[in-house]
CSV table of C-alpha atoms in Angstrom, one decimal:
chain,number,residue,atom,x,y,z
A,1,MET,CA,86.1,84.3,93.6
A,2,LYS,CA,88.0,87.6,93.8
A,3,THR,CA,90.4,87.6,96.7
A,4,CYS,CA,92.1,90.4,98.8
A,5,LEU,CA,94.9,90.2,101.3
A,6,ILE,CA,94.3,92.2,104.5
A,7,VAL,CA,97.5,93.2,106.4
A,8,ILE,CA,96.2,94.3,109.9
A,9,ASP,CA,98.2,96.5,112.3
A,10,VAL,CA,101.7,95.6,111.2
A,11,GLN,CA,103.0,98.7,112.6
A,12,GLU,CA,105.9,100.1,114.7
A,13,SER,CA,103.5,100.9,117.6
A,14,PHE,CA,103.9,97.4,119.0
A,15,ARG,CA,107.7,97.8,119.6
A,16,HIS,CA,106.8,100.4,122.2
A,17,ARG,CA,104.5,98.1,124.3
A,18,PRO,CA,105.9,96.4,127.4
A,19,PHE,CA,104.9,92.9,126.2
A,20,PHE,CA,106.9,93.2,122.9
A,21,THR,CA,109.6,90.7,122.3
A,22,ALA,CA,111.3,89.9,119.0
A,23,GLN,CA,111.3,86.2,119.7
A,24,ASP,CA,108.7,85.2,117.1
A,25,LEU,CA,109.3,88.2,114.8
A,26,PRO,CA,111.6,86.7,112.2
A,27,ALA,CA,109.3,83.7,111.5
A,28,TYR,CA,106.3,86.0,111.4
A,29,LEU,CA,107.9,88.5,109.0
A,30,ALA,CA,109.1,85.6,106.7
A,31,ALA,CA,105.5,84.3,106.4
A,32,GLN,CA,103.9,87.8,106.2
A,33,ASN,CA,106.4,88.9,103.5
A,34,ALA,CA,106.0,85.7,101.5
A,35,LEU,CA,102.2,86.3,101.5
A,36,ILE,CA,102.6,89.9,100.5
A,37,GLU,CA,105.1,89.1,97.7
A,38,GLY,CA,103.0,86.2,96.5
A,39,CYS,CA,99.8,88.3,96.3
A,40,ALA,CA,101.7,91.2,94.6
A,41,ALA,CA,103.1,88.8,92.0
A,42,ALA,CA,99.6,87.3,91.4
A,43,GLN,CA,98.0,90.8,91.3
A,44,VAL,CA,95.9,90.0,94.3
A,45,PRO,CA,95.0,93.4,95.9
A,46,ILE,CA,96.6,94.1,99.3
A,47,VAL,CA,94.9,96.3,101.8
A,48,ARG,CA,96.8,97.9,104.7
A,49,VAL,CA,95.1,98.5,108.0
A,50,PHE,CA,96.6,100.6,110.8
A,51,HIS,CA,95.4,100.9,114.3
A,52,SER,CA,95.3,104.4,115.9
A,53,ASP,CA,93.5,105.3,119.1
A,54,GLY,CA,93.9,106.7,122.6
A,55,PRO,CA,95.1,110.2,123.4
A,56,GLU,CA,96.6,112.0,120.5
A,57,GLN,CA,99.9,112.5,122.2
A,58,PRO,CA,103.5,111.7,121.2
A,59,ASP,CA,104.0,109.3,124.1
A,60,ASN,CA,101.0,107.1,123.0
A,61,PRO,CA,102.5,104.7,120.4
A,62,PHE,CA,99.1,104.2,118.8
A,63,ALA,CA,98.6,107.9,118.2
A,64,GLN,CA,99.4,109.5,114.9
A,65,ALA,CA,101.4,112.1,116.8
A,66,SER,CA,103.9,109.4,118.0
A,67,GLY,CA,105.1,108.7,114.5
A,68,GLN,CA,104.8,104.9,115.2
A,69,VAL,CA,101.6,104.3,113.2
A,70,ARG,CA,103.7,103.3,110.2
A,71,PRO,CA,104.8,100.0,108.7
A,72,LEU,CA,106.8,97.7,111.0
A,73,GLU,CA,110.5,97.6,110.1
A,74,GLY,CA,111.2,94.4,108.2
A,75,LEU,CA,107.8,94.3,106.5
A,76,ALA,CA,108.1,93.9,102.8
A,77,PRO,CA,107.2,97.1,101.0
A,78,PHE,CA,104.1,97.0,98.9
A,79,THR,CA,101.7,99.3,97.1
A,80,ALA,CA,98.4,99.1,99.0
A,81,ALA,CA,95.3,98.9,96.9
A,82,ALA,CA,93.8,100.9,99.9
A,83,THR,CA,94.8,101.9,103.4
A,84,PHE,CA,92.4,102.2,106.3
A,85,THR,CA,92.9,103.3,109.9
A,86,LYS,CA,90.8,101.7,112.6
A,87,SER,CA,90.2,102.5,116.3
A,88,ARG,CA,88.4,99.2,117.1
A,89,HIS,CA,89.5,95.6,117.0
A,90,SER,CA,87.6,94.7,113.8
A,91,ALA,CA,89.0,96.3,110.7
A,92,LEU,CA,85.4,96.4,109.4
A,93,VAL,CA,84.1,98.8,112.1
A,94,GLY,CA,84.0,102.4,111.1
A,95,THR,CA,86.7,102.3,108.5
A,96,GLY,CA,84.9,101.9,105.2
A,97,LEU,CA,86.8,98.7,104.4
A,98,ASP,CA,83.5,96.8,104.0
A,99,VAL,CA,82.3,99.3,101.4
A,100,TRP,CA,85.7,99.1,99.6
A,101,LEU,CA,85.6,95.3,99.5
A,102,THR,CA,82.0,95.3,98.2
A,103,ARG,CA,82.7,97.9,95.5
A,104,HIS,CA,85.7,95.9,94.3
A,105,GLY,CA,83.8,92.6,94.2
A,106,ILE,CA,85.9,91.0,96.8
A,107,GLN,CA,84.5,87.7,98.0
A,108,ARG,CA,87.4,86.1,99.8
A,109,LEU,CA,89.7,87.7,102.4
A,110,ILE,CA,93.1,86.5,103.4
A,111,VAL,CA,93.6,87.7,107.0
A,112,SER,CA,97.1,88.3,108.3
A,113,GLY,CA,98.8,90.7,110.8
A,114,ILE,CA,99.1,91.6,114.4
A,115,ARG,CA,97.7,90.4,117.0
A,116,THR,CA,96.5,86.9,116.2
A,117,GLU,CA,93.8,86.7,118.9
A,118,GLN,CA,92.8,90.3,118.9
A,119,CYS,CA,92.4,92.3,115.7
A,120,CYS,CA,93.1,89.4,113.3
A,121,GLU,CA,90.6,87.0,115.0
A,122,THR,CA,88.0,89.7,115.5
A,123,THR,CA,88.2,90.8,111.9
A,124,THR,CA,87.9,87.2,110.7
A,125,ARG,CA,84.8,86.6,112.8
A,126,HIS,CA,83.2,89.8,111.7
A,127,ALA,CA,84.0,89.2,108.0
A,128,SER,CA,82.6,85.7,108.2
A,129,ASP,CA,79.4,87.0,109.8
A,130,LEU,CA,79.1,89.6,107.0
A,131,GLY,CA,79.3,86.9,104.4
A,132,TRP,CA,82.9,86.9,103.2
A,133,THR,CA,84.9,83.7,102.8
A,134,VAL,CA,87.9,84.0,105.0
A,135,ASP,CA,91.3,82.3,104.7
A,136,PHE,CA,93.2,82.8,108.0
A,137,VAL,CA,97.0,82.3,107.9
A,138,PRO,CA,98.2,81.6,111.4
A,139,ASP,CA,101.9,81.7,110.4
A,140,ALA,CA,101.3,85.2,109.0
A,141,THR,CA,100.0,86.5,112.3
A,142,LEU,CA,101.9,87.6,115.4
A,143,THR,CA,101.1,87.8,119.1
A,144,TRP,CA,102.9,87.6,122.4
A,145,ASP,CA,102.7,85.7,125.7
A,146,MET,CA,99.9,86.7,128.1
A,147,VAL,CA,99.0,86.1,131.7
A,148,GLN,CA,95.6,84.3,132.3
A,149,PRO,CA,93.1,85.6,134.9
A,150,ASP,CA,94.4,82.9,137.3
A,151,GLY,CA,97.9,84.2,137.0
A,152,GLN,CA,99.2,81.3,134.8
A,153,PRO,CA,101.2,82.1,131.7
A,154,LEU,CA,99.7,81.6,128.3
A,155,THR,CA,102.3,81.3,125.5
A,156,ALA,CA,102.0,83.0,122.2
A,157,ALA,CA,102.0,79.5,120.6
A,158,ASP,CA,99.1,78.4,122.8
A,159,ILE,CA,97.2,81.6,121.9
A,160,LYS,CA,97.7,80.9,118.2
A,161,ALA,CA,96.6,77.3,118.6
A,162,ARG,CA,93.5,78.4,120.4
A,163,THR,CA,92.7,81.0,117.8
A,164,ALA,CA,93.1,78.5,115.0
A,165,THR,CA,90.9,76.0,116.8
A,166,VAL,CA,88.0,78.4,117.3
A,167,LEU,CA,88.2,79.8,113.8
A,168,GLN,CA,88.7,76.6,111.8
A,169,GLY,CA,85.5,75.5,109.9
A,170,ARG,CA,83.3,78.0,111.7
A,171,PHE,CA,84.7,81.4,110.7
A,172,ALA,CA,87.6,80.6,108.4
A,173,THR,CA,89.6,78.1,106.5
A,174,LEU,CA,93.1,77.8,108.1
A,175,CYS,CA,95.8,78.0,105.4
A,176,THR,CA,99.6,78.0,105.2
A,177,VAL,CA,101.0,80.8,103.1
A,178,ALA,CA,101.3,78.5,100.1
A,179,GLN,CA,97.7,77.3,100.5
A,180,ALA,CA,96.3,80.9,100.7
A,181,LEU,CA,98.3,81.9,97.6
A,182,GLN,CA,97.1,78.8,95.7
A,183,ARG,CA,93.5,79.5,96.7
A,184,ALA,CA,93.8,83.1,95.7
A,185,VAL,CA,95.0,82.4,92.2
A,186,ALA,CA,92.7,79.4,91.7
A,187,ALA,CA,89.6,81.5,92.4
């Protein structure tokens, strides 16, 4: 089963959002970089996905004009097999990624990136519904605390746990970095 690593929205844009904190960044980058380096060493293709939307103005960190739609500082450098830019939550909507994956015979996706419950989860669900086998690596995803509709805090750890719970066994196989790399080379 041919595997591909998808690195979703790991971009400087997030540093310019009011919710950004660096609290979980070192652990996330360690896991994300280990996944990138392991895939590169095993010659597993790595696809980069950026998010760009909203007004095309320099003060919008998700606009190309801002200069922030670029790799997050601290991300391991890698040669992308392909790079896509999305404007929706799923990396498979309107980007051509689905066509690229099909043309390259990719059957399994390893999903990683930013934000756990948003673009990573949405892409995972979408990919599963389209027939890809998905390995979701929670440690190689990043999110931030949120406030629930009732005003109560919801921690990033709780968001990641919730995402893992709803994806496991229905839309994806949860993997550690080591497990995802082992599955990628065993296929």
